[in-house]
XYZ file of C-alpha atoms in Angstrom:
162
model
C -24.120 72.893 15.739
C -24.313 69.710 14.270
C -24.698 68.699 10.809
C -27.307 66.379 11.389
C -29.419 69.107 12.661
C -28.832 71.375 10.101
C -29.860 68.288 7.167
C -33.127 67.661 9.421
C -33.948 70.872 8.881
C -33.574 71.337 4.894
C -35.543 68.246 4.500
C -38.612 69.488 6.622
C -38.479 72.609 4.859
C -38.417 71.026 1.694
C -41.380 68.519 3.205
C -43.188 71.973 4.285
C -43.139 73.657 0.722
C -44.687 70.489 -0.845
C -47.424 70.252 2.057
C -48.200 73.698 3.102
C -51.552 72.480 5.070
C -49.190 70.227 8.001
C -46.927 73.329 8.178
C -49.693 75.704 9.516
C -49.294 73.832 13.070
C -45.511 72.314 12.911
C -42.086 74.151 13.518
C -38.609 73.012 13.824
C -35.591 74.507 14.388
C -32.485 75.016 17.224
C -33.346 76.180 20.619
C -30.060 77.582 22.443
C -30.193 77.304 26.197
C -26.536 76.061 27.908
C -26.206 73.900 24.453
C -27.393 73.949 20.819
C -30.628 71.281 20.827
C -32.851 70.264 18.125
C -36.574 71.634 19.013
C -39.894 70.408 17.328
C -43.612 71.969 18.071
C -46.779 71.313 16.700
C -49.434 73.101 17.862
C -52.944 73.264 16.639
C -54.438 77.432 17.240
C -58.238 77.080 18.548
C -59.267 79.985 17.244
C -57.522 81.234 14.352
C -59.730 84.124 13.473
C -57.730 87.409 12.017
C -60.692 89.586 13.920
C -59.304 88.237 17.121
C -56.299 89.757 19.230
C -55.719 86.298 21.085
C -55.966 82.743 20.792
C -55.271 79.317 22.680
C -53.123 76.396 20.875
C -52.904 73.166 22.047
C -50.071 70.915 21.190
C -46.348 69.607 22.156
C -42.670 70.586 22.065
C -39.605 68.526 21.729
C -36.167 69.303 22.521
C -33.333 67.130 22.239
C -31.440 65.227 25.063
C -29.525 67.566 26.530
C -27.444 66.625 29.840
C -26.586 70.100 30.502
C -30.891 71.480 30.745
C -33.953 69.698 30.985
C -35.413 68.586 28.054
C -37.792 66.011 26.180
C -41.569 66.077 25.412
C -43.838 68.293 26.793
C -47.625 68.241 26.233
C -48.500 71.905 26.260
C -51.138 74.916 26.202
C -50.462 78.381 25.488
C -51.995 82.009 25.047
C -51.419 84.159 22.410
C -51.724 87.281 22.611
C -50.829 89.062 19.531
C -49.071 92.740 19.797
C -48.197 93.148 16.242
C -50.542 91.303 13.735
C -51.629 93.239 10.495
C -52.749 91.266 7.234
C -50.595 94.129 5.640
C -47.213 93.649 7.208
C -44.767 90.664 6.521
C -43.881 89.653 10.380
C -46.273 89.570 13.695
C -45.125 89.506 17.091
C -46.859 88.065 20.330
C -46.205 87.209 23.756
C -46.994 84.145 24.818
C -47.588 81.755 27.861
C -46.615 78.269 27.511
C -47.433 75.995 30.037
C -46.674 71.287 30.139
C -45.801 68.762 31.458
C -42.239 68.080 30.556
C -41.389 64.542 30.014
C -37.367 64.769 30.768
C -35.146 62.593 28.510
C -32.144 62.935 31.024
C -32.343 59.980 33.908
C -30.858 62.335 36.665
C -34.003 64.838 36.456
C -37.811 63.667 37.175
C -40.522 64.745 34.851
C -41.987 68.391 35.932
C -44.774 70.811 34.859
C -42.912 73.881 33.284
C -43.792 77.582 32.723
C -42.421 79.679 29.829
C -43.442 83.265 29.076
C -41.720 84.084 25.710
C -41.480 86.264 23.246
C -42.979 85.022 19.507
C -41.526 86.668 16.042
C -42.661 85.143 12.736
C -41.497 87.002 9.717
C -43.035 85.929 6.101
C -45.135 83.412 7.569
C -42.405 80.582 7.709
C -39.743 81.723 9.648
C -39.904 82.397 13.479
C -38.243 83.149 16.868
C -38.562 82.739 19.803
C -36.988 84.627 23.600
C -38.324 83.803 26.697
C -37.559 81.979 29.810
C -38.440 78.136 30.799
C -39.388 77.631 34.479
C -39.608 74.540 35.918
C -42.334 74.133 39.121
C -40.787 71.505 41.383
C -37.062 72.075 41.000
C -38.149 75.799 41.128
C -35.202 77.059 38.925
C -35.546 78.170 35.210
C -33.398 79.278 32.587
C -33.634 81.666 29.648
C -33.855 80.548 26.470
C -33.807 81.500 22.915
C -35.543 79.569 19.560
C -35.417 79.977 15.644
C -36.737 77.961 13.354
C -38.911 77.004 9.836
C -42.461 76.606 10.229
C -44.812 78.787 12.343
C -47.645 79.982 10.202
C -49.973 82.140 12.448
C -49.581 84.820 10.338
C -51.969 82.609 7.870
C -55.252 83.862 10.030
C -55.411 86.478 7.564
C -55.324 84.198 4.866
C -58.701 84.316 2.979
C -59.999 81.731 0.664
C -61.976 82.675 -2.420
């Protein structure tokens, strides 16, 4: 992994303890696929009520250039549905279903809408992962991936204000 990477990702944190409002929607981290990329997402829930066993986010990921997978900017949805979420447990899991359009950053591959049904894990609020698998609609291939990274913050739907 590179150090570059790895220095992005202190400083965001660091940016992310000092502005805890931008972090509910933004996390960054590594996403493995056939190489080690930088990823990015912001998305911005809909819903965000703790009463709720779903929502809807809308917002974008970004991976690095990578010659080896597709990757760049994709504009995305997704549904959340939550299988573990407690306001008295430290972690929630939720499968989700991602889908964008994925700008490629590699000239050899065309821009494509993609598919990913994954696996979410956040675990104190600020740390999360990620499993799932990235299909791509014209090429018709995908490929598995896996995510970790700062950031997250849906477990702060059960966060009540006095």
């Amino acid at each position: 992994m590179n150090i570059r990477y790895i220095r992005l990702l202190l400083m965001v944190a660091g940016i992310m303890v000092w502005f805890p409002a931008f972090s509910q929607v933004l996390s960054l981290g590594i996403k493995q696929d056939k190489r080690t990329m930088f990823q990015a997402g912001v998305n911005i829930p809909v819903i965000f009520k703790s009463d709720k066993k779903y929502d809807f986010t809308i917002g974008a990921d970004y991976t690095s250039k990578n010659p080896l997978q597709p990757s760049g900017l994709s504009p995305q949805i997704t549904f959340v549905q939550f299988i573990s979420d407690n306001k008295h447990k430290n972690f929630l899991i939720s499968a989700n279903m991602q889908a964008g359009y994925l700008f490629d950053f590699n000239k050899d591959r065309g821009n494509q809408f993609r598919i990913s049904p994954c696996v979410y894990v956040e675990y104190l609020s600020f740390l999360n992962g990620k499993i799932g698998y990235n299909y791509l609609m014209s090429s018709q291939k995908g490929y598995p991936f896996v995510s970790i990274g700062l950031g997250g913050f849906l477990m702060l739907h059960h966060l009540k204000s006095m």
